Amino acid sequence: MFQSSGNVRQFINAPPTVAGFISTFLEPGIAILSYVVVSHFYGQALDRASVTLCLLVFALTFPGVNRFYQRPLTAASDLLGSWAMLLGILGLCGYATDSFQFFEREVLIVWATTTVILYLIAVLSGGAWIRHFSGLAHRRRSAIIVGGGPLCRKLTSSLGHGRGIGVDVQGYFDDRSHERLESPPGQTHLGSLSRLREYVIAHSIKEVYITLPMSSQPRIVRLLADLQDTTASLYFVPDVFGISIIQGRLADVNGVPVVGLLETPFTGSNRLFKRLSDIALSSLILLLISPILAVISVAVKLTSSGPVIFKQRRNGLDGEEITVYKFRSMRTMDDGAVVRQATRGDPRITRLGAFLRKTSLDELPQFINVLQGRMSIVGPRPHAVAHNQQFRGMIKAYMVRHKVKPGITGWAQVNGHRGETDTIEKMQARVEFDLEYLRNWSLGFDLQIIARTIKLVLLDRNAY
């Protein structure tokens, strides 16, 4: 229902639609159907290898967003980027398992090219049809807003800029005078609430959005009673934008409607897809890097005294304590009530450890944590338990980042917020990016973060 503060449009589009259902299954459906057709055309049988490929593609191609409502250029670039990353992952899988021998090269090339062309045609034509459909005069819905406060401005802006919503806001009603209100740009103050019912009937208003504060409950109840003998659809927009909304939605508990404000994005099928992608990618990566793990293990053991693996207590999903693995990069093993963060030139860091930290190679054992189910490849980075106790009372919504499993890499890290957080402002910025990831999660978003992480590891010269 509420995806993020300031994005009322997602509340308007909350009910599932045919377009949303089609958008969800369009890409995996096209990819699999295209493969079946191309394979049949070239006379290649649909054997076990082909079925495995189709299952992988199905699990990794859900977009997570309705591309029909994106701008054409944005939709096209997202599609091309997501498909290129998917092909890269499939290529790595094929190389690691030596499974290219089960496929004809020409079939794979034609399939990859045909699929992305069909993607572009389907998404761009679908988006154009929705924009045309919602733009038809007889399909547009007249609407008014009750309440002229800041939430009215947000809603007016969202309805006005929402592509494909098809709503025309005629104005707003409020008992306060026009001079006392910050009127939404271009909107008319239609009068006091006592005239609302009469106006709705006289002008055949289709939708009424109530943005009054929740403290006005008696007035809201009276308004609902007055408007129930009209044909207008009624929507109540709670003013909850002071709260950090994470995956908010409307749910039903045995007939009682409840509004979720802070939820994990990994429920139902999303949870399954996230776990399957973690297992597939971490297994592949561990297979590919096993020689590197062996070499680093020997190097750590030979260059300094102490265990090869550093185990530290971190907070994982729902704040539960987990044990996270890293290659030891320091001479000390801090894991107590006070944990001092590593700093540039830290004397505790060994010479080999400095190299491992700079290249992020010390994080590689955490792919074992991913297979164990303690972590995910992409998610908020886990902080030491001592640091969580320090910051949870200082930063608003700090612990909300634990609504998902911690990750080896995350949205904050690829946006420059990695390494030491020696000020409250740095930690605040990291948390804000983590919350943005929770609000906007999709498998495509995860692939984008993975690709940016690879680029960052190869090019970043500021890590320590």
Coordinates of C-alpha atoms in Angstrom, one line a residue:
M1 CA 0.0 0.0 0.0
F2 CA 2.7 2.5 1.0
Q3 CA 6.1 1.9 -0.7
S4 CA 8.0 5.0 0.4
S5 CA 7.5 8.3 2.0
G6 CA 6.3 10.7 -0.7
N7 CA 5.2 8.1 -3.1
V8 CA 1.4 8.1 -2.8
R9 CA 1.0 6.7 -6.4
Q10 CA 1.9 3.2 -5.1
F11 CA -1.0 3.5 -2.7
I12 CA -3.3 4.3 -5.6
N13 CA -2.1 1.3 -7.6
A14 CA -2.0 -1.1 -4.6
P15 CA -4.8 -3.4 -5.7
P16 CA -3.6 -6.1 -8.1
T17 CA -4.4 -5.4 -11.8
V18 CA -4.3 -7.4 -14.9
A19 CA -1.5 -5.2 -16.2
G20 CA 0.5 -5.9 -13.0
F21 CA 0.0 -9.7 -13.3
I22 CA 1.0 -9.6 -17.0
S23 CA 4.1 -7.5 -16.2
T24 CA 5.2 -9.9 -13.5
F25 CA 5.1 -13.0 -15.7
L26 CA 5.8 -11.4 -19.0
E27 CA 9.6 -11.7 -19.0
P28 CA 10.0 -15.2 -17.7
G29 CA 7.2 -16.4 -20.0
I30 CA 8.7 -14.8 -23.1
A31 CA 12.2 -16.1 -22.3
I32 CA 11.0 -19.7 -21.8
L33 CA 8.6 -19.7 -24.8
S34 CA 11.3 -18.2 -27.0
Y35 CA 13.7 -20.9 -26.0
V36 CA 11.1 -23.7 -26.7
V37 CA 10.3 -22.3 -30.1
V38 CA 13.9 -21.7 -31.1
S39 CA 14.9 -25.2 -30.0
H40 CA 12.1 -26.7 -31.9
F41 CA 13.0 -24.7 -35.0
Y42 CA 16.6 -26.0 -34.9
G43 CA 15.5 -29.6 -34.0
Q44 CA 17.1 -29.6 -30.5
A45 CA 15.2 -31.8 -28.0
L46 CA 14.0 -30.4 -24.7
D47 CA 16.1 -32.7 -22.5
R48 CA 17.1 -32.4 -18.9
A49 CA 19.7 -29.7 -19.6
S50 CA 17.1 -27.5 -21.4
V51 CA 14.6 -27.9 -18.6
T52 CA 17.3 -26.9 -16.0
L53 CA 18.1 -23.8 -18.1
C54 CA 14.4 -22.9 -18.3
L55 CA 14.0 -23.2 -14.5
L56 CA 17.1 -21.0 -13.9
V57 CA 15.7 -18.4 -16.3
F58 CA 12.3 -18.5 -14.8
A59 CA 13.7 -17.9 -11.3
L60 CA 16.0 -15.0 -12.3
T61 CA 13.9 -13.0 -14.7
F62 CA 11.1 -11.7 -12.5
P63 CA 11.4 -7.9 -12.9
G64 CA 10.0 -6.8 -9.5
V65 CA 8.6 -3.7 -11.1
N66 CA 5.8 -3.0 -13.5
R67 CA 7.7 -1.9 -16.6
F68 CA 4.5 -0.9 -18.3
Y69 CA 4.5 2.2 -16.1
Q70 CA 8.2 3.1 -16.7
R71 CA 9.3 5.7 -19.3
P72 CA 10.1 3.9 -22.6
L73 CA 13.8 4.8 -22.4
T74 CA 14.0 3.7 -18.8
A75 CA 12.2 0.4 -19.5
A76 CA 14.4 -0.3 -22.5
S77 CA 17.7 0.3 -20.6
D78 CA 16.5 -1.7 -17.6
L79 CA 15.6 -4.6 -19.9
L80 CA 18.9 -4.6 -21.8
G81 CA 20.9 -4.3 -18.6
S82 CA 19.0 -7.1 -16.7
W83 CA 19.1 -9.4 -19.7
A84 CA 22.9 -8.8 -20.2
M85 CA 23.5 -9.6 -16.5
L86 CA 21.4 -12.7 -16.7
L87 CA 23.3 -14.0 -19.7
G88 CA 26.5 -13.3 -17.9
I89 CA 25.4 -15.4 -14.9
L90 CA 24.2 -18.2 -17.2
G91 CA 27.5 -18.1 -19.0
L92 CA 29.4 -18.5 -15.7
C93 CA 27.2 -21.4 -14.8
G94 CA 27.8 -23.0 -18.1
Y95 CA 31.6 -22.5 -17.8
A96 CA 31.7 -23.8 -14.2
T97 CA 29.7 -26.9 -14.9
D98 CA 31.0 -27.5 -18.4
S99 CA 27.4 -27.7 -19.6
F100 CA 27.8 -25.8 -22.9
Q101 CA 28.3 -29.2 -24.6
F102 CA 24.6 -30.0 -24.1
F103 CA 23.5 -27.0 -26.2
E104 CA 24.0 -25.9 -29.8
R105 CA 25.8 -22.6 -29.9
E106 CA 23.6 -21.2 -32.7
V107 CA 20.4 -22.0 -30.7
L108 CA 21.7 -20.1 -27.7
I109 CA 22.7 -17.1 -29.8
V110 CA 19.4 -16.9 -31.6
W111 CA 17.5 -17.4 -28.4
A112 CA 19.3 -14.7 -26.6
T113 CA 18.8 -12.2 -29.4
T114 CA 15.2 -13.1 -30.1
T115 CA 14.2 -12.9 -26.4
V116 CA 15.5 -9.4 -25.9
I117 CA 13.8 -8.2 -29.1
L118 CA 10.5 -9.7 -27.9
Y119 CA 11.0 -8.2 -24.5
L120 CA 11.4 -4.7 -26.0
I121 CA 8.4 -5.1 -28.3
A122 CA 6.1 -6.5 -25.6
V123 CA 7.0 -4.0 -22.8
L124 CA 7.1 -0.8 -25.0
S125 CA 3.9 -1.7 -26.9
G126 CA 2.2 -2.6 -23.6
G127 CA 3.2 0.6 -22.0
A128 CA 2.0 2.6 -25.0
W129 CA -1.3 0.8 -24.9
I130 CA -1.8 1.6 -21.2
R131 CA -0.9 5.2 -21.7
H132 CA -3.3 5.5 -24.7
F133 CA -6.1 3.6 -22.8
S134 CA -5.8 5.8 -19.7
G135 CA -5.7 8.9 -21.8
L136 CA -9.1 8.3 -23.4
A137 CA -11.6 10.8 -22.1
H138 CA -14.3 8.3 -21.4
R139 CA -11.8 6.2 -19.5
R140 CA -10.5 8.9 -17.2
R141 CA -11.9 9.2 -13.7
S142 CA -12.8 12.5 -12.0
A143 CA -11.6 12.8 -8.4
I144 CA -11.6 15.2 -5.5
I145 CA -9.4 15.4 -2.4
V146 CA -10.8 16.0 1.1
G147 CA -8.3 18.0 3.2
G148 CA -5.9 20.7 2.0
G149 CA -2.8 20.0 4.1
P150 CA 0.7 18.8 3.0
L151 CA -0.6 15.3 2.3
C152 CA -3.1 16.8 -0.2
R153 CA -0.1 18.3 -2.0
K154 CA 1.7 15.0 -2.1
L155 CA -1.3 13.1 -3.4
T156 CA -2.1 15.8 -6.0
S157 CA 1.5 15.6 -7.3
S158 CA 1.5 11.9 -7.4
L159 CA -1.9 11.6 -9.2
G160 CA -0.8 14.3 -11.7
H161 CA 2.5 12.6 -12.6
G162 CA 1.4 9.0 -12.4
R163 CA 1.7 7.4 -15.8
G164 CA -1.3 5.4 -16.7
I165 CA -3.3 6.2 -13.6
G166 CA -6.0 8.1 -15.6
V167 CA -7.3 10.3 -12.8
D168 CA -8.3 14.0 -13.1
V169 CA -8.3 15.9 -9.8
Q170 CA -10.8 18.7 -9.9
G171 CA -9.9 20.3 -6.6
Y172 CA -10.1 19.8 -2.9
F173 CA -12.4 20.5 0.0
D174 CA -11.4 21.9 3.4
D175 CA -13.2 23.9 6.1
R176 CA -10.2 26.2 6.4
S177 CA -10.1 29.3 4.2
H178 CA -7.9 29.4 1.1
E179 CA -5.6 31.9 2.7
R180 CA -4.8 29.5 5.6
L181 CA -3.8 26.6 3.3
E182 CA -0.8 25.9 1.1
S183 CA -2.9 25.1 -1.9
P184 CA -1.5 22.4 -4.3
P185 CA -0.3 24.1 -7.6
G186 CA -3.1 24.3 -10.1
Q187 CA -5.8 23.0 -7.8
T188 CA -9.0 24.8 -6.8
H189 CA -10.4 25.1 -3.3
L190 CA -13.9 23.9 -3.9
G191 CA -15.4 24.8 -0.6
S192 CA -16.1 23.5 2.9
L193 CA -16.8 19.8 3.8
S194 CA -20.5 20.6 4.2
R195 CA -20.8 21.0 0.4
L196 CA -18.8 17.8 -0.4
R197 CA -21.8 15.3 -0.8
E198 CA -23.7 17.8 -3.0
Y199 CA -20.7 18.3 -5.2
V200 CA -20.0 14.6 -5.6
I201 CA -23.5 13.9 -6.7
A202 CA -23.9 16.9 -9.0
H203 CA -20.6 16.3 -10.8
S204 CA -20.7 12.5 -10.9
I205 CA -17.3 12.3 -9.1
K206 CA -15.8 8.8 -9.4
E207 CA -13.2 8.9 -6.7
V208 CA -12.8 10.7 -3.3
Y209 CA -9.5 10.7 -1.5
I210 CA -9.6 11.6 2.2
T211 CA -6.4 13.1 3.5
L212 CA -7.6 14.5 6.8
P213 CA -5.3 13.8 9.8
M214 CA -6.2 10.7 11.9
S215 CA -7.0 13.0 14.8
S216 CA -10.1 14.0 12.8
Q217 CA -11.7 10.6 13.1
P218 CA -15.3 11.9 14.0
R219 CA -15.3 14.0 10.9
I220 CA -14.0 11.2 8.8
V221 CA -16.8 8.9 10.1
R222 CA -19.4 11.5 9.3
L223 CA -18.0 12.0 5.8
L224 CA -18.0 8.3 5.1
A225 CA -21.6 8.0 6.2
D226 CA -22.6 11.0 3.9
L227 CA -20.8 9.6 0.9
Q228 CA -22.0 6.0 1.1
D229 CA -25.2 6.9 -0.8
T230 CA -23.1 8.1 -3.7
T231 CA -21.4 6.0 -6.4
A232 CA -18.0 7.4 -5.7
S233 CA -15.1 5.1 -4.7
L234 CA -13.8 6.2 -1.4
Y235 CA -10.1 6.1 -0.3
F236 CA -8.6 7.0 3.0
V237 CA -4.9 8.1 2.8
P238 CA -3.4 8.0 6.3
D239 CA -0.7 10.5 7.1
V240 CA 2.1 8.1 8.0
F241 CA 4.8 9.8 6.0
G242 CA 6.8 10.6 9.2
I243 CA 7.4 6.9 9.5
S244 CA 10.0 5.0 7.4
I245 CA 7.6 2.8 5.4
I246 CA 9.1 -0.5 4.3
Q247 CA 7.1 -2.7 1.9
G248 CA 3.8 -1.3 3.3
R249 CA 0.6 -3.0 2.1
L250 CA -3.0 -3.7 3.0
A251 CA -3.6 -7.2 4.4
D252 CA -6.6 -9.1 5.6
V253 CA -6.6 -10.9 9.0
N254 CA -9.8 -13.1 9.0
G255 CA -11.9 -10.3 7.6
V256 CA -10.2 -7.5 9.6
P257 CA -8.2 -5.1 7.3
V258 CA -4.8 -4.1 8.6
V259 CA -2.2 -1.8 7.2
G260 CA 1.4 -3.1 7.2
L261 CA 3.9 -0.4 7.7
L262 CA 7.2 -2.2 8.2
E263 CA 7.5 -5.6 6.5
T264 CA 10.2 -7.6 4.8
P265 CA 10.0 -7.7 1.0
F266 CA 10.8 -11.4 1.2
T267 CA 7.5 -13.0 1.7
G268 CA 5.7 -15.7 -0.4
S269 CA 7.2 -16.2 -3.8
N270 CA 9.8 -13.4 -3.3
R271 CA 11.3 -15.3 -0.4
L272 CA 11.6 -18.5 -2.5
F273 CA 13.1 -16.6 -5.5
K274 CA 15.6 -14.8 -3.2
R275 CA 16.7 -18.0 -1.6
L276 CA 17.0 -20.0 -4.8
S277 CA 19.1 -17.2 -6.4
D278 CA 21.3 -17.1 -3.3
I279 CA 21.9 -20.9 -3.4
A280 CA 22.5 -21.0 -7.2
L281 CA 24.9 -18.0 -7.2
S282 CA 26.8 -18.8 -4.0
S283 CA 27.3 -22.4 -5.1
L284 CA 28.6 -21.3 -8.5
I285 CA 30.9 -18.7 -7.0
L286 CA 32.3 -21.1 -4.3
L287 CA 33.1 -23.6 -7.1
L288 CA 34.9 -20.9 -9.1
I289 CA 36.9 -19.4 -6.3
S290 CA 37.8 -22.6 -4.4
P291 CA 41.4 -22.4 -5.6
I292 CA 41.6 -18.8 -4.4
L293 CA 40.2 -19.8 -1.0
A294 CA 42.9 -22.4 -0.7
V295 CA 45.7 -20.1 -1.6
I296 CA 44.5 -17.3 0.8
S297 CA 44.1 -19.8 3.7
V298 CA 47.7 -21.0 3.3
A299 CA 48.9 -17.4 3.0
V300 CA 47.1 -16.2 6.2
K301 CA 48.4 -19.2 8.1
L302 CA 52.0 -18.7 7.0
T303 CA 52.2 -14.9 7.5
S304 CA 50.8 -14.4 11.0
S305 CA 49.9 -16.5 14.0
G306 CA 46.3 -17.3 14.7
P307 CA 43.3 -19.0 13.0
V308 CA 42.7 -18.6 9.3
I309 CA 39.0 -17.7 9.7
F310 CA 37.9 -14.9 11.9
K311 CA 34.4 -15.5 13.4
Q312 CA 32.5 -12.5 14.6
R313 CA 29.0 -12.2 16.2
R314 CA 26.7 -10.1 14.1
N315 CA 22.9 -9.4 14.1
G316 CA 21.1 -11.2 11.3
L317 CA 17.5 -11.6 10.2
D318 CA 15.1 -10.1 12.8
G319 CA 18.1 -9.1 14.9
E320 CA 19.1 -12.7 15.9
E321 CA 22.8 -13.3 16.5
I322 CA 24.7 -15.1 13.8
T323 CA 28.3 -16.0 13.3
V324 CA 29.9 -14.4 10.2
Y325 CA 33.1 -15.8 8.6
K326 CA 36.0 -13.7 7.2
F327 CA 39.6 -14.4 6.5
R328 CA 41.5 -13.0 9.4
S329 CA 43.2 -9.7 8.4
M330 CA 44.2 -8.5 11.9
R331 CA 46.5 -9.6 14.7
T332 CA 43.6 -9.2 17.2
M333 CA 40.2 -11.0 17.3
D334 CA 37.9 -8.3 18.7
D335 CA 34.4 -9.7 19.4
G336 CA 33.4 -8.4 22.8
A337 CA 31.2 -5.7 24.2
V338 CA 33.5 -3.0 22.6
V339 CA 34.7 -3.5 19.0
R340 CA 36.9 -0.8 17.5
Q341 CA 36.4 -0.3 13.8
A342 CA 39.3 -0.6 11.4
T343 CA 40.8 2.7 10.3
R344 CA 43.2 3.7 7.6
G345 CA 46.7 2.7 8.6
D346 CA 45.4 0.6 11.5
P347 CA 48.4 -1.1 13.2
R348 CA 46.3 -4.2 14.0
I349 CA 46.0 -5.0 10.3
T350 CA 48.7 -7.4 8.9
R351 CA 50.4 -6.7 5.6
L352 CA 48.5 -9.5 3.9
G353 CA 45.3 -8.4 5.7
A354 CA 45.7 -4.9 4.2
F355 CA 45.7 -6.5 0.7
L356 CA 42.7 -8.7 1.5
R357 CA 40.7 -5.9 2.9
K358 CA 41.6 -3.6 0.0
T359 CA 40.4 -6.2 -2.6
S360 CA 37.5 -7.4 -0.4
L361 CA 39.0 -10.9 -0.6
D362 CA 38.6 -11.2 3.2
E363 CA 34.8 -11.4 2.7
L364 CA 34.9 -14.5 0.4
P365 CA 34.2 -17.0 3.2
Q366 CA 30.8 -15.4 3.7
F367 CA 29.5 -17.2 0.7
I368 CA 29.5 -20.2 3.1
N369 CA 27.3 -18.1 5.3
V370 CA 25.0 -17.6 2.3
L371 CA 24.7 -21.4 1.7
Q372 CA 24.0 -21.9 5.4
G373 CA 21.1 -19.5 5.1
R374 CA 22.5 -17.0 7.6
M375 CA 23.3 -14.3 5.0
S376 CA 22.3 -13.3 1.5
I377 CA 24.6 -12.2 -1.4
V378 CA 22.9 -8.8 -1.5
G379 CA 21.5 -7.1 1.6
P380 CA 22.5 -4.6 4.3
R381 CA 26.0 -5.3 5.6
P382 CA 26.0 -6.9 9.0
H383 CA 27.5 -4.8 11.8
A384 CA 29.1 -6.1 14.9
V385 CA 26.7 -6.7 17.8
A386 CA 28.5 -4.0 19.8
H387 CA 28.0 -1.4 17.0
N388 CA 24.3 -2.2 16.7
Q389 CA 23.8 -1.6 20.4
Q390 CA 25.6 1.7 20.0
F391 CA 23.7 3.0 17.0
R392 CA 20.2 1.6 17.5
G393 CA 19.3 4.3 19.9
M394 CA 20.9 7.1 17.9
I395 CA 19.6 6.6 14.4
K396 CA 15.9 6.4 13.6
A397 CA 14.8 3.1 12.1
Y398 CA 18.3 1.7 12.4
M399 CA 17.1 -1.8 13.3
V400 CA 14.6 -2.0 10.4
R401 CA 17.5 -3.0 8.2
H402 CA 17.4 -6.4 10.0
K403 CA 14.0 -7.2 8.4
V404 CA 16.1 -9.0 5.8
K405 CA 19.2 -11.2 5.9
P406 CA 22.5 -9.3 5.9
G407 CA 24.4 -9.4 2.7
I408 CA 28.0 -9.7 1.4
T409 CA 27.4 -6.5 -0.5
G410 CA 24.6 -4.0 -0.5
W411 CA 23.1 -0.8 -2.0
A412 CA 25.0 1.3 0.5
Q413 CA 28.4 -0.2 -0.3
V414 CA 28.1 0.4 -4.1
N415 CA 27.1 4.0 -3.4
G416 CA 30.4 4.7 -1.5
H417 CA 29.4 3.8 2.0
R418 CA 31.8 1.0 2.8
G419 CA 34.6 0.8 5.4
E420 CA 34.8 2.8 8.6
T421 CA 31.8 4.7 9.8
D422 CA 33.5 7.1 12.3
T423 CA 30.7 9.6 12.5
I424 CA 26.9 9.4 13.1
E425 CA 26.3 11.1 9.8
K426 CA 28.2 8.3 7.9
M427 CA 26.2 5.6 9.6
Q428 CA 23.0 7.5 9.0
A429 CA 23.7 7.7 5.3
R430 CA 24.5 3.9 5.2
V431 CA 21.2 3.1 6.9
E432 CA 19.2 5.4 4.5
F433 CA 20.6 3.4 1.5
D434 CA 19.8 0.1 3.3
L435 CA 16.2 1.2 3.8
E436 CA 15.9 2.3 0.2
Y437 CA 17.0 -1.2 -0.8
L438 CA 14.3 -2.8 1.3
R439 CA 11.7 -0.5 -0.2
N440 CA 12.6 -1.2 -3.8
W441 CA 13.9 -4.8 -3.8
S442 CA 13.7 -6.9 -6.9
L443 CA 15.9 -9.7 -8.4
G444 CA 16.9 -7.2 -11.1
F445 CA 18.0 -4.8 -8.4
D446 CA 20.1 -7.5 -6.8
L447 CA 21.8 -8.2 -10.2
Q448 CA 22.5 -4.5 -10.6
I449 CA 24.1 -4.3 -7.2
I450 CA 26.2 -7.4 -7.9
A451 CA 27.5 -6.0 -11.2
R452 CA 28.3 -2.7 -9.6
T453 CA 30.1 -4.5 -6.7
I454 CA 32.4 -6.4 -9.2
K455 CA 33.2 -3.0 -10.9
L456 CA 33.9 -1.4 -7.5
V457 CA 36.2 -4.3 -6.3
L458 CA 38.2 -4.0 -9.5
L459 CA 38.5 -0.3 -9.6
D460 CA 38.2 1.1 -6.1
R461 CA 41.5 2.3 -4.7
N462 CA 40.2 3.8 -1.4
A463 CA 39.2 0.6 0.5
Y464 CA 41.2 -0.4 3.6

